[in-house]
mmCIF file of C-alpha atoms in Angstrom:
data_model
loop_
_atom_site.group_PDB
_atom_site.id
_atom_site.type_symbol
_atom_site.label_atom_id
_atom_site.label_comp_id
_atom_site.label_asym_id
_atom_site.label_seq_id
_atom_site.Cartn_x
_atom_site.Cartn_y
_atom_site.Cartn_z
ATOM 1 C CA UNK A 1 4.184 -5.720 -13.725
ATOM 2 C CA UNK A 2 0.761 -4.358 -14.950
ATOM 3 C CA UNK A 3 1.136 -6.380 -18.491
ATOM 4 C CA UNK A 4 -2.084 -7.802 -18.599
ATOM 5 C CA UNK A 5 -3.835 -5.720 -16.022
ATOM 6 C CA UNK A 6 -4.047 -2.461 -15.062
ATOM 7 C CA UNK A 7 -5.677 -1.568 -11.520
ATOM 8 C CA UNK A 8 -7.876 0.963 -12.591
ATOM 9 C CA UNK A 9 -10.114 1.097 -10.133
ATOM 10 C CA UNK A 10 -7.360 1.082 -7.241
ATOM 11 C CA UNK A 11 -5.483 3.885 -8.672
ATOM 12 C CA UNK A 12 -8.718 6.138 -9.026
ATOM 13 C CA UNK A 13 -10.053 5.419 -5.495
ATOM 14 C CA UNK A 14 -6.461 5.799 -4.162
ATOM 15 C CA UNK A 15 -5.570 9.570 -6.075
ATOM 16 C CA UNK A 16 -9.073 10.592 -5.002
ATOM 17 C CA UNK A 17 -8.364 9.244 -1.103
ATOM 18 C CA UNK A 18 -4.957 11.435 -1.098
ATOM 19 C CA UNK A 19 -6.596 14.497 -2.981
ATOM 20 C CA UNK A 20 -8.848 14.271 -0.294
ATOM 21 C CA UNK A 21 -6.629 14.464 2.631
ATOM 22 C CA UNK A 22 -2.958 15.489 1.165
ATOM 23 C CA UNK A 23 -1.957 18.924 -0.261
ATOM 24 C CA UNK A 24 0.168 19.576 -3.136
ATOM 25 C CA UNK A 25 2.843 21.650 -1.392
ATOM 26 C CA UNK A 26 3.448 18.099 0.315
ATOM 27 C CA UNK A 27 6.671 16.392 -1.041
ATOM 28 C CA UNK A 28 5.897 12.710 -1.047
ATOM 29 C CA UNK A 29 8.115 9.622 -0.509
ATOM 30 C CA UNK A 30 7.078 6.951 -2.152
ATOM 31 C CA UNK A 31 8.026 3.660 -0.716
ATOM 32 C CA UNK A 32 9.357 1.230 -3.866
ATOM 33 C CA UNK A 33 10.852 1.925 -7.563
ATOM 34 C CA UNK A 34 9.139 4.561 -9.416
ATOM 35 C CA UNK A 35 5.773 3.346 -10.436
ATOM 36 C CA UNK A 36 2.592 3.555 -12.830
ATOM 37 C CA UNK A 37 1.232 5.072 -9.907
ATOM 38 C CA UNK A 38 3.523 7.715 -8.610
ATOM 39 C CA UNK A 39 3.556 8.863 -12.679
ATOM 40 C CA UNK A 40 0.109 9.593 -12.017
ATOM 41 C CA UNK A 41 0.633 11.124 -8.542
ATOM 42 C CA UNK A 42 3.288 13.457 -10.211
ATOM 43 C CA UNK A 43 1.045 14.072 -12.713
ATOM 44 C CA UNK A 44 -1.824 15.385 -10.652
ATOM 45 C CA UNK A 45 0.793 18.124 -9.048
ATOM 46 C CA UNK A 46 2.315 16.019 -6.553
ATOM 47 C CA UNK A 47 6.120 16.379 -5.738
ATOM 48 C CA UNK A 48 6.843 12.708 -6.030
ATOM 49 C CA UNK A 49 10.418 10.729 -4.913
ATOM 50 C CA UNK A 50 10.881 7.373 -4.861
ATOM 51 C CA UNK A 51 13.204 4.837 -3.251
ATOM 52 C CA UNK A 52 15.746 3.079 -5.315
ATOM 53 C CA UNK A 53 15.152 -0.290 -5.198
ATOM 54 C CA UNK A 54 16.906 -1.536 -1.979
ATOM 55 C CA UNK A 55 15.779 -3.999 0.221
ATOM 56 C CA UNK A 56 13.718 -1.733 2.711
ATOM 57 C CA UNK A 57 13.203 -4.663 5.037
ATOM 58 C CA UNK A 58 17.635 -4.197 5.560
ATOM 59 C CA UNK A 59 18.100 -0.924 4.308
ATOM 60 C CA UNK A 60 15.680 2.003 5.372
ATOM 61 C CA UNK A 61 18.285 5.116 4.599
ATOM 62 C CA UNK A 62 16.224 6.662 2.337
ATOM 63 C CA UNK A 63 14.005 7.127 4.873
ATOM 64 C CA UNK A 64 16.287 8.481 7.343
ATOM 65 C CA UNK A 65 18.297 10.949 4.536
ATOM 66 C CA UNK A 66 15.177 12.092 1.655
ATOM 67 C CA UNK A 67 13.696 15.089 2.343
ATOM 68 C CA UNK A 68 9.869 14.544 2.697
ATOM 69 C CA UNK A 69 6.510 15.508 4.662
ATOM 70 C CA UNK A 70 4.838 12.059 3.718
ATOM 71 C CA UNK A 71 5.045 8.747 3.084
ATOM 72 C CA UNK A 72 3.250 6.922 0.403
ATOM 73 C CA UNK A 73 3.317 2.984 0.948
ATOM 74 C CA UNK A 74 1.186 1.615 -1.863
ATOM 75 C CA UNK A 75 0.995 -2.271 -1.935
ATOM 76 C CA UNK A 76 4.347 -2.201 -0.661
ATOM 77 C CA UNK A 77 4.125 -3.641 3.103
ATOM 78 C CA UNK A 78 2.476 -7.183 2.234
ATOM 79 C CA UNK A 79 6.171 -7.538 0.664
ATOM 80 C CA UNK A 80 8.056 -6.816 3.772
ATOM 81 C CA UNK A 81 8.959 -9.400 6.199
ATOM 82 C CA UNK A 82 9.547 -6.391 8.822
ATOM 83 C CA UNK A 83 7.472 -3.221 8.219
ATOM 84 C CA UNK A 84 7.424 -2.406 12.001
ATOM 85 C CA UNK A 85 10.781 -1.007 11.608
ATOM 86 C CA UNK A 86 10.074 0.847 8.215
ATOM 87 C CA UNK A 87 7.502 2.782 10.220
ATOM 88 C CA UNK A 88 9.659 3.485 12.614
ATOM 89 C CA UNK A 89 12.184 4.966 10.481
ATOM 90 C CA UNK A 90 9.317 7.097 8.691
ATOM 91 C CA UNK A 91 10.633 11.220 10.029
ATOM 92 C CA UNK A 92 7.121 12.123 8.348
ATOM 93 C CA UNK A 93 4.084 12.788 10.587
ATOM 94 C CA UNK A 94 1.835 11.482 7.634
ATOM 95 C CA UNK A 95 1.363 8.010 6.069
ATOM 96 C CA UNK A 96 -1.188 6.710 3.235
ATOM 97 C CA UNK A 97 -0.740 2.933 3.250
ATOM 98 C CA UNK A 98 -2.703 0.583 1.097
ATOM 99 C CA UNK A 99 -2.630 -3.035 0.969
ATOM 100 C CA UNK A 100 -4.323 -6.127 -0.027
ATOM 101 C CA UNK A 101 -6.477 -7.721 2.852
ATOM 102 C CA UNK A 102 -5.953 -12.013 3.521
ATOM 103 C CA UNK A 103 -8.816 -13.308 1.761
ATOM 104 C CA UNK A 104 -9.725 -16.968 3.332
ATOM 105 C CA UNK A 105 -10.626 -18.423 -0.121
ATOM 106 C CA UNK A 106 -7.159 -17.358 -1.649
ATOM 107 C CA UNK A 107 -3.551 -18.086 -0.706
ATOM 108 C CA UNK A 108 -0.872 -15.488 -0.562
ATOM 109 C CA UNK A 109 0.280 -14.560 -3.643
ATOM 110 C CA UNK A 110 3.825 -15.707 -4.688
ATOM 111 C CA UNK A 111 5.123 -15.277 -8.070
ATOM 112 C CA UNK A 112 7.056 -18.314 -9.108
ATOM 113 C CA UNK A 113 9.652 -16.370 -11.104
ATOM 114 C CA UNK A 114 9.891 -13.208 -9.251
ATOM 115 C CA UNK A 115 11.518 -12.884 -6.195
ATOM 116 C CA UNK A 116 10.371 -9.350 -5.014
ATOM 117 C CA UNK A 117 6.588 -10.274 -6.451
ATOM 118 C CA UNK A 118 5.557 -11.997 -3.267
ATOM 119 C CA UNK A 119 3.605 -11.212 -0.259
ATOM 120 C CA UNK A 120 4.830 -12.168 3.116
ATOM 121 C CA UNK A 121 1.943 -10.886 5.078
ATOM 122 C CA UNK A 122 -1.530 -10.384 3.489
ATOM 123 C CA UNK A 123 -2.958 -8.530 6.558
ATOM 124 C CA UNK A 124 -6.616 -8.276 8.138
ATOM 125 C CA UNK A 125 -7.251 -4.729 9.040
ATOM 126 C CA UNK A 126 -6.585 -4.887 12.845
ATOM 127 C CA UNK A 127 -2.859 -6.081 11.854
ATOM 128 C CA UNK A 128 -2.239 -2.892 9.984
ATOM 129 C CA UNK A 129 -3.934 -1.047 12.311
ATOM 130 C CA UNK A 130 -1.979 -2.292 15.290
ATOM 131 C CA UNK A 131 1.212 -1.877 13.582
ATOM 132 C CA UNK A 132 0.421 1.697 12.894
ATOM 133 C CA UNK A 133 -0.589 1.897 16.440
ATOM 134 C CA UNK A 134 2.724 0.606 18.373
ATOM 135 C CA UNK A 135 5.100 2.900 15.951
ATOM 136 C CA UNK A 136 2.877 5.720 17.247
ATOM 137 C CA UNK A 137 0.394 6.713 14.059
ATOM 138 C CA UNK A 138 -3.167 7.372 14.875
ATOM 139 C CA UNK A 139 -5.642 6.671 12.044
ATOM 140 C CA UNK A 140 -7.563 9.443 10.239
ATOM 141 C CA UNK A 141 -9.395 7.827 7.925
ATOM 142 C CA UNK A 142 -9.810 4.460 5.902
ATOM 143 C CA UNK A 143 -11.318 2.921 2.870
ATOM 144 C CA UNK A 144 -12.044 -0.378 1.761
ATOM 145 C CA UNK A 145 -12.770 -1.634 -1.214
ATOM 146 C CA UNK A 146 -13.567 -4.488 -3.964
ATOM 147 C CA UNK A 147 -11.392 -5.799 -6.463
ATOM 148 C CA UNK A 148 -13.608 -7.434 -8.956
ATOM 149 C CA UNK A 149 -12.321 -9.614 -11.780
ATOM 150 C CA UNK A 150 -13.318 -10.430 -15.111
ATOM 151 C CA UNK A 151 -13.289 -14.036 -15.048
ATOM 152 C CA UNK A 152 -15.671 -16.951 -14.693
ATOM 153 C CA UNK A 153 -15.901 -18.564 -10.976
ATOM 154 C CA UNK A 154 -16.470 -18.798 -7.342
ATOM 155 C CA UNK A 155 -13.599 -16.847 -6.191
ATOM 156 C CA UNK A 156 -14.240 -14.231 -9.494
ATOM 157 C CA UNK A 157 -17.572 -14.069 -8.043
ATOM 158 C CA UNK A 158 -16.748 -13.009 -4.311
ATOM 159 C CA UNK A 159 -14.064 -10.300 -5.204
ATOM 160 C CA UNK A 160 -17.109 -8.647 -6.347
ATOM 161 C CA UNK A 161 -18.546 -8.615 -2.670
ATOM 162 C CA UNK A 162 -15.508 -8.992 -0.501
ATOM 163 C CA UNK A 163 -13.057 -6.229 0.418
ATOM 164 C CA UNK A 164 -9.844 -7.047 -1.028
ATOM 165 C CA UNK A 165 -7.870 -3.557 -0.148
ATOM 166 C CA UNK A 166 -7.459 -1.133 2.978
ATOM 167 C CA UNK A 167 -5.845 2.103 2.106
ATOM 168 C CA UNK A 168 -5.430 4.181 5.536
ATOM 169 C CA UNK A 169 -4.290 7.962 6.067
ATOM 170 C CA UNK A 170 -2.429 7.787 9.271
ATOM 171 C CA UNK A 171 -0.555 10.832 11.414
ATOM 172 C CA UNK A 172 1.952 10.781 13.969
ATOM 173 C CA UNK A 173 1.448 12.978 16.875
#
């Protein structure tokens, strides 16, 4: 997955964001296989699970039978054709959801040889936050952020000033 990249700068602003609002008595359920980034959750003293694998948009047991006081969704809903009902099968009172925001110079992504490697919804921010809204999570706090690129170009150029992610606390009440 990361061969050629690694998402540095997503990863720091996104341990920092739940150091910031999460405890480490928490036990975390992390939404998708285990991860660079739970590894680095885990080790920064979080109690870390993840799911196995299964098609969350069919299957959302996990979420119904693991043991957990929050929810970690990391670039995990744009791949989802239905995560209204994941949310509503979260038993958690806390989420941290990032994702990547629709960008209107860039198509979805879709991996050509990769059939889980492909976003069904690239949201704006008011999607994400509505959806959070009608499965009954209030927003705490969000942050935004760049995702600039090494390369030569116009659309290189904007990731440098355009917000390409949205990672959101959320709690239900």
């Amino acid at each position: 997955m990361y061969e050629k990249t690694f998402p540095n700068k997503r990863f720091k602003i996104s341990l920092e964001f739940l150091e910031k609002h999460l405890s480490k008595s928490e036990t975390i359920l992390d939404l998708g296989v285990e991860n660079p980034f739970s590894k680095i959750m885990i080790k920064n003293g979080y109690t870390v699970k993840n799911t196995n694998g299964e098609d969350l948009d069919i299957d959302q047991s996990a979420l119904q039978n693991e043991n957990y006081t929050t929810v970690t969704a990391f670039e995990i809903f744009e791949h989802l054709l239905n995560p209204f009902t994941v949310l509503q099968n979260v038993k958690s009172d806390k989420i941290f959801i990032s994702i990547p925001l629709r960008l209107w110079f860039s198509p979805a992504y879709r991996s050509k040889t990769d059939m889980w490697d492909r976003h069904y919804h690239e949201f704006e921010d008011w999607q994400l936050n509505w959806l959070l809204e009608k499965t009954g999570f209030t927003i705490v706090d969000y942050v935004k952020f760049t995702h600039p690129t090494r390369k030569i170009g116009f659309r290189p150029l904007l990731r440098y000033f355009i917000n390409r992610y949205y990672l959101v606390y959320a709690e239900r009440k």
